[in-house]
mmCIF file of C-alpha atoms and ligand atoms in Angstrom:
data_model
loop_
_atom_site.group_PDB
_atom_site.id
_atom_site.type_symbol
_atom_site.label_atom_id
_atom_site.label_comp_id
_atom_site.label_asym_id
_atom_site.label_seq_id
_atom_site.Cartn_x
_atom_site.Cartn_y
_atom_site.Cartn_z
ATOM 1 C CA UNK A 274 25.367 4.067 -4.142
ATOM 2 C CA UNK A 275 24.902 0.267 -4.077
ATOM 3 C CA UNK A 276 28.170 -0.520 -5.604
ATOM 4 C CA UNK A 277 30.146 2.253 -3.645
ATOM 5 C CA UNK A 278 28.552 0.702 -0.466
ATOM 6 C CA UNK A 279 30.216 -2.720 -1.452
ATOM 7 C CA UNK A 280 33.566 -0.882 -2.052
ATOM 8 C CA UNK A 281 33.371 0.709 1.300
ATOM 9 C CA UNK A 282 32.331 -2.406 3.079
ATOM 10 C CA UNK A 283 35.352 -4.272 1.587
ATOM 11 C CA UNK A 284 37.618 -1.318 2.168
ATOM 12 C CA UNK A 285 38.711 -1.119 -1.395
ATOM 13 C CA UNK A 286 40.359 1.800 -2.844
ATOM 14 C CA UNK A 287 38.856 3.228 -5.998
ATOM 15 C CA UNK A 288 38.573 6.380 -8.053
ATOM 16 C CA UNK A 289 35.108 7.842 -8.663
ATOM 17 C CA UNK A 290 34.491 9.409 -12.003
ATOM 18 C CA UNK A 291 31.271 11.432 -11.935
ATOM 19 C CA UNK A 292 29.195 11.292 -15.071
ATOM 20 C CA UNK A 293 27.008 14.308 -15.693
ATOM 21 C CA UNK A 294 23.632 12.738 -15.645
ATOM 22 C CA UNK A 295 21.491 15.854 -16.055
ATOM 23 C CA UNK A 296 23.353 16.797 -19.254
ATOM 24 C CA UNK A 297 22.902 13.071 -20.413
ATOM 25 C CA UNK A 298 26.721 12.377 -20.622
ATOM 26 C CA UNK A 299 25.558 8.728 -19.982
ATOM 27 C CA UNK A 300 23.798 8.765 -23.452
ATOM 28 C CA UNK A 301 26.895 9.919 -25.341
ATOM 29 C CA UNK A 302 28.542 7.441 -27.654
ATOM 30 C CA UNK A 303 31.746 7.012 -25.607
ATOM 31 C CA UNK A 304 29.661 6.040 -22.536
ATOM 32 C CA UNK A 305 27.270 3.831 -24.514
ATOM 33 C CA UNK A 306 30.334 1.896 -25.821
ATOM 34 C CA UNK A 307 31.163 0.932 -22.206
ATOM 35 C CA UNK A 308 27.529 0.510 -21.027
ATOM 36 C CA UNK A 309 24.896 0.153 -23.811
ATOM 37 C CA UNK A 310 22.055 0.725 -21.159
ATOM 38 C CA UNK A 311 23.491 4.301 -20.779
ATOM 39 C CA UNK A 312 23.379 4.096 -17.129
ATOM 40 C CA UNK A 313 25.671 4.247 -14.012
ATOM 41 C CA UNK A 314 27.283 2.616 -12.237
ATOM 42 C CA UNK A 315 30.029 1.139 -14.461
ATOM 43 C CA UNK A 316 32.954 -0.602 -12.687
ATOM 44 C CA UNK A 317 36.360 -0.597 -14.328
ATOM 45 C CA UNK A 318 39.413 -2.360 -13.237
ATOM 46 C CA UNK A 319 42.170 -4.158 -15.060
ATOM 47 C CA UNK A 320 40.588 -6.994 -17.094
ATOM 48 C CA UNK A 321 36.962 -6.192 -16.098
ATOM 49 C CA UNK A 322 34.356 -3.677 -17.391
ATOM 50 C CA UNK A 323 31.021 -4.261 -15.553
ATOM 51 C CA UNK A 324 27.872 -2.540 -15.447
ATOM 52 C CA UNK A 325 24.532 -3.004 -13.725
ATOM 53 C CA UNK A 326 25.023 -2.617 -9.946
ATOM 54 C CA UNK A 327 23.886 -6.189 -9.024
ATOM 55 C CA UNK A 328 26.522 -7.607 -11.371
ATOM 56 C CA UNK A 329 29.092 -5.170 -10.246
ATOM 57 C CA UNK A 330 28.500 -6.171 -6.786
ATOM 58 C CA UNK A 331 28.695 -9.907 -7.348
ATOM 59 C CA UNK A 332 31.901 -9.305 -9.375
ATOM 60 C CA UNK A 333 33.399 -7.535 -6.337
ATOM 61 C CA UNK A 334 32.178 -10.417 -4.067
ATOM 62 C CA UNK A 335 33.935 -12.926 -6.357
ATOM 63 C CA UNK A 336 37.032 -10.776 -6.773
ATOM 64 C CA UNK A 337 37.408 -9.660 -3.198
ATOM 65 C CA UNK A 338 35.644 -12.208 -0.975
ATOM 66 C CA UNK A 339 36.601 -10.883 2.245
ATOM 67 C CA UNK A 340 34.724 -9.712 4.292
ATOM 68 C CA UNK A 341 31.977 -11.884 2.816
ATOM 69 C CA UNK A 342 28.777 -10.191 1.801
ATOM 70 C CA UNK A 343 27.178 -13.301 0.524
ATOM 71 C CA UNK A 344 26.483 -16.771 1.999
ATOM 72 C CA UNK A 345 28.507 -19.506 0.455
ATOM 73 C CA UNK A 346 25.840 -22.244 0.310
ATOM 74 C CA UNK A 347 24.214 -22.452 -3.167
ATOM 75 C CA UNK A 348 20.656 -22.504 -1.797
ATOM 76 C CA UNK A 349 21.238 -19.480 0.444
ATOM 77 C CA UNK A 350 23.031 -17.652 -2.449
ATOM 78 C CA UNK A 351 19.899 -18.299 -4.704
ATOM 79 C CA UNK A 352 17.783 -16.823 -1.922
ATOM 80 C CA UNK A 353 20.026 -13.729 -1.889
ATOM 81 C CA UNK A 354 19.579 -13.391 -5.569
ATOM 82 C CA UNK A 355 15.974 -13.737 -5.337
ATOM 83 C CA UNK A 356 15.835 -10.966 -2.651
ATOM 84 C CA UNK A 357 17.931 -8.729 -4.994
ATOM 85 C CA UNK A 358 15.416 -9.449 -7.839
ATOM 86 C CA UNK A 359 12.489 -8.783 -5.462
ATOM 87 C CA UNK A 360 14.053 -5.409 -4.570
ATOM 88 C CA UNK A 361 14.624 -4.403 -8.310
ATOM 89 C CA UNK A 362 11.179 -5.601 -9.500
ATOM 90 C CA UNK A 363 8.955 -4.760 -6.658
ATOM 91 C CA UNK A 364 10.542 -2.126 -4.430
ATOM 92 C CA UNK A 365 12.590 0.122 -6.664
ATOM 93 C CA UNK A 366 9.885 0.843 -9.359
ATOM 94 C CA UNK A 367 7.155 2.283 -7.020
ATOM 95 C CA UNK A 368 9.770 4.158 -5.117
ATOM 96 C CA UNK A 369 11.162 5.761 -8.244
ATOM 97 C CA UNK A 370 7.672 6.628 -9.491
ATOM 98 C CA UNK A 371 6.808 8.272 -6.105
ATOM 99 C CA UNK A 372 10.076 10.201 -6.197
ATOM 100 C CA UNK A 373 9.216 11.589 -9.665
ATOM 101 C CA UNK A 374 5.709 12.394 -8.601
ATOM 102 C CA UNK A 375 6.907 14.198 -5.456
ATOM 103 C CA UNK A 376 9.023 16.454 -7.606
ATOM 104 C CA UNK A 377 5.970 17.735 -9.671
ATOM 105 C CA UNK A 378 3.759 20.652 -8.340
ATOM 106 C CA UNK A 379 0.931 19.294 -6.017
ATOM 107 C CA UNK A 380 -1.759 20.142 -8.717
ATOM 108 C CA UNK A 381 -0.106 17.846 -11.198
ATOM 109 C CA UNK A 382 0.203 14.878 -8.746
ATOM 110 C CA UNK A 383 -2.116 12.123 -9.552
ATOM 111 C CA UNK A 384 -3.442 10.688 -6.117
ATOM 112 C CA UNK A 385 -4.743 7.494 -7.582
ATOM 113 C CA UNK A 386 -1.448 6.620 -9.212
ATOM 114 C CA UNK A 387 0.406 7.435 -5.903
ATOM 115 C CA UNK A 388 -1.937 5.275 -4.037
ATOM 116 C CA UNK A 389 -1.333 2.384 -6.510
ATOM 117 C CA UNK A 390 2.435 2.681 -5.769
ATOM 118 C CA UNK A 391 1.863 2.921 -2.012
ATOM 119 C CA UNK A 392 -0.252 -0.300 -2.282
ATOM 120 C CA UNK A 393 2.393 -1.980 -4.237
ATOM 121 C CA UNK A 394 4.836 -1.230 -1.273
ATOM 122 C CA UNK A 395 2.406 -2.280 1.283
ATOM 123 C CA UNK A 396 2.128 -5.604 -0.433
ATOM 124 C CA UNK A 397 5.930 -6.006 -0.127
ATOM 125 C CA UNK A 398 6.468 -4.801 3.369
ATOM 126 C CA UNK A 399 4.648 -7.650 5.167
ATOM 127 C CA UNK A 400 6.945 -10.037 3.455
ATOM 128 C CA UNK A 401 9.993 -8.220 4.580
ATOM 129 C CA UNK A 402 8.571 -7.828 8.052
ATOM 130 C CA UNK A 403 7.985 -11.582 8.402
ATOM 131 C CA UNK A 404 11.579 -12.333 7.202
ATOM 132 C CA UNK A 405 13.009 -9.700 9.695
ATOM 133 C CA UNK A 406 10.903 -10.736 12.725
ATOM 134 C CA UNK A 407 13.657 -12.930 14.028
ATOM 135 C CA UNK A 408 16.874 -11.680 12.263
ATOM 136 C CA UNK A 409 18.688 -8.400 11.916
ATOM 137 C CA UNK A 410 19.279 -8.678 8.235
ATOM 138 C CA UNK A 411 17.344 -10.541 5.346
ATOM 139 C CA UNK A 412 19.577 -13.563 5.469
ATOM 140 C CA UNK A 413 20.529 -13.342 9.022
ATOM 141 C CA UNK A 414 24.049 -11.861 8.247
ATOM 142 C CA UNK A 415 24.231 -8.550 6.324
ATOM 143 C CA UNK A 416 24.671 -9.409 2.678
ATOM 144 C CA UNK A 417 24.411 -7.880 -0.828
ATOM 145 C CA UNK A 418 20.541 -8.297 -0.604
ATOM 146 C CA UNK A 419 20.442 -5.764 2.334
ATOM 147 C CA UNK A 420 22.440 -3.180 0.658
ATOM 148 C CA UNK A 421 20.455 -3.474 -2.504
ATOM 149 C CA UNK A 422 17.539 -2.113 -0.617
ATOM 150 C CA UNK A 423 19.321 0.454 1.536
ATOM 151 C CA UNK A 424 19.522 3.573 -0.690
ATOM 152 C CA UNK A 425 15.806 3.129 -1.673
ATOM 153 C CA UNK A 426 14.795 2.547 2.053
ATOM 154 C CA UNK A 427 16.735 5.757 2.686
ATOM 155 C CA UNK A 428 14.189 7.642 0.548
ATOM 156 C CA UNK A 429 11.107 6.398 2.381
ATOM 157 C CA UNK A 430 11.212 9.215 5.080
ATOM 158 C CA UNK A 431 11.508 11.859 2.370
ATOM 159 C CA UNK A 432 8.533 10.270 0.323
ATOM 160 C CA UNK A 433 6.310 10.109 3.595
ATOM 161 C CA UNK A 434 6.167 6.293 3.306
ATOM 162 C CA UNK A 435 5.205 5.271 6.882
ATOM 163 C CA UNK A 436 7.164 2.195 8.059
ATOM 164 C CA UNK A 437 5.551 2.279 11.518
ATOM 165 C CA UNK A 438 3.038 -0.653 10.749
ATOM 166 C CA UNK A 439 6.246 -2.735 9.972
ATOM 167 C CA UNK A 440 8.417 -2.269 12.873
ATOM 168 C CA UNK A 441 10.989 -4.798 12.072
ATOM 169 C CA UNK A 442 11.414 -3.283 8.621
ATOM 170 C CA UNK A 443 11.668 0.191 10.268
ATOM 171 C CA UNK A 444 14.357 -1.177 12.586
ATOM 172 C CA UNK A 445 16.184 -2.806 9.702
ATOM 173 C CA UNK A 446 16.147 0.470 7.773
ATOM 174 C CA UNK A 447 17.708 2.322 10.671
ATOM 175 C CA UNK A 448 20.246 -0.448 11.110
ATOM 176 C CA UNK A 449 21.184 -0.112 7.475
ATOM 177 C CA UNK A 450 21.577 3.660 7.643
ATOM 178 C CA UNK A 451 23.847 3.350 10.620
ATOM 179 C CA UNK A 452 26.409 1.341 8.936
ATOM 180 C CA UNK A 453 29.510 3.463 8.299
ATOM 181 C CA UNK A 454 29.553 2.330 4.626
ATOM 182 C CA UNK A 455 26.059 3.819 3.996
ATOM 183 C CA UNK A 456 26.744 7.188 5.727
ATOM 184 C CA UNK A 457 30.162 7.586 3.960
ATOM 185 C CA UNK A 458 28.499 6.998 0.545
ATOM 186 C CA UNK A 459 25.572 9.151 1.292
ATOM 187 C CA UNK A 460 27.606 12.127 2.305
ATOM 188 C CA UNK A 461 30.615 11.430 0.089
ATOM 189 C CA UNK A 462 31.087 13.655 -2.933
ATOM 190 C CA UNK A 463 34.290 11.782 -3.804
ATOM 191 C CA UNK A 464 35.049 8.019 -3.078
HETATM 192 N N1 GSH B 74 19.503 -1.460 -13.091
HETATM 193 C C1 GSH B 74 20.584 -0.430 -13.094
HETATM 194 C C2 GSH B 74 19.880 0.871 -12.828
HETATM 195 C C3 GSH B 74 20.961 1.928 -12.899
HETATM 196 C C4 GSH B 74 20.325 3.379 -12.937
HETATM 197 O O1 GSH B 74 19.083 3.453 -13.108
HETATM 198 N N2 GSH B 74 21.219 4.263 -12.723
HETATM 199 C C5 GSH B 74 20.655 5.791 -12.787
HETATM 200 C C6 GSH B 74 21.327 6.607 -11.800
HETATM 201 S S1 GSH B 74 21.006 5.959 -10.130
HETATM 202 C C7 GSH B 74 21.050 6.293 -14.109
HETATM 203 O O2 GSH B 74 22.127 6.158 -14.666
HETATM 204 N N3 GSH B 74 20.149 7.024 -14.683
HETATM 205 C C8 GSH B 74 20.377 7.801 -15.788
HETATM 206 C C9 GSH B 74 19.569 7.356 -16.970
HETATM 207 O O3 GSH B 74 18.705 6.367 -16.839
HETATM 208 O O4 GSH B 74 19.651 7.939 -18.055
HETATM 209 C C10 GSH B 74 21.609 -0.786 -11.959
HETATM 210 O O5 GSH B 74 21.183 -1.373 -10.928
HETATM 211 O O6 GSH B 74 22.722 -0.518 -12.139
#
């Protein structure tokens, strides 16, 4: 979703090739030869084979700089990369663990483990709340940092994660969900 959001934000045409994840097509030799991690997305265009969504997104930003989804000043760009890293190291893992747990029958869910994941999120949210108190997006203008969070923020409702103690985070999540790129990618089976 994160790379498709960038493609949509930049109004770039692309073909989407679906990989059958449940049947582990991503672990077949042909796929491992293009992404040794055996994961989607992989972005392919003439002269470029790129994987890891954060790298795909930076590639697209460099190759198609308009509209800009990244600040140009080196310090602000470093801040954006730190936020992307924060998302991938502190936000995504507890959300994924909660998602897996939520798919198990109630009797098999470990409440202590779920509480640890929720605690981890509740350590992160105040940092985001502070940052969003005086601006609509993490760096002021919408950037790759925001869209790195958005698909996972979109799961909070479903996972029963209460954002109401963090009203600026909750408003930011709504703002991100209301961007046409997010909605098109969420509902789109193709493109
Ligand atoms: N760090 C990677 C994570 C990619 C990832 O986990 N992709 C999932 C789908 S959203 C996947 O391919 N899962 C299949 C698997 O791990 O076998 C990125 O941001 O591109």
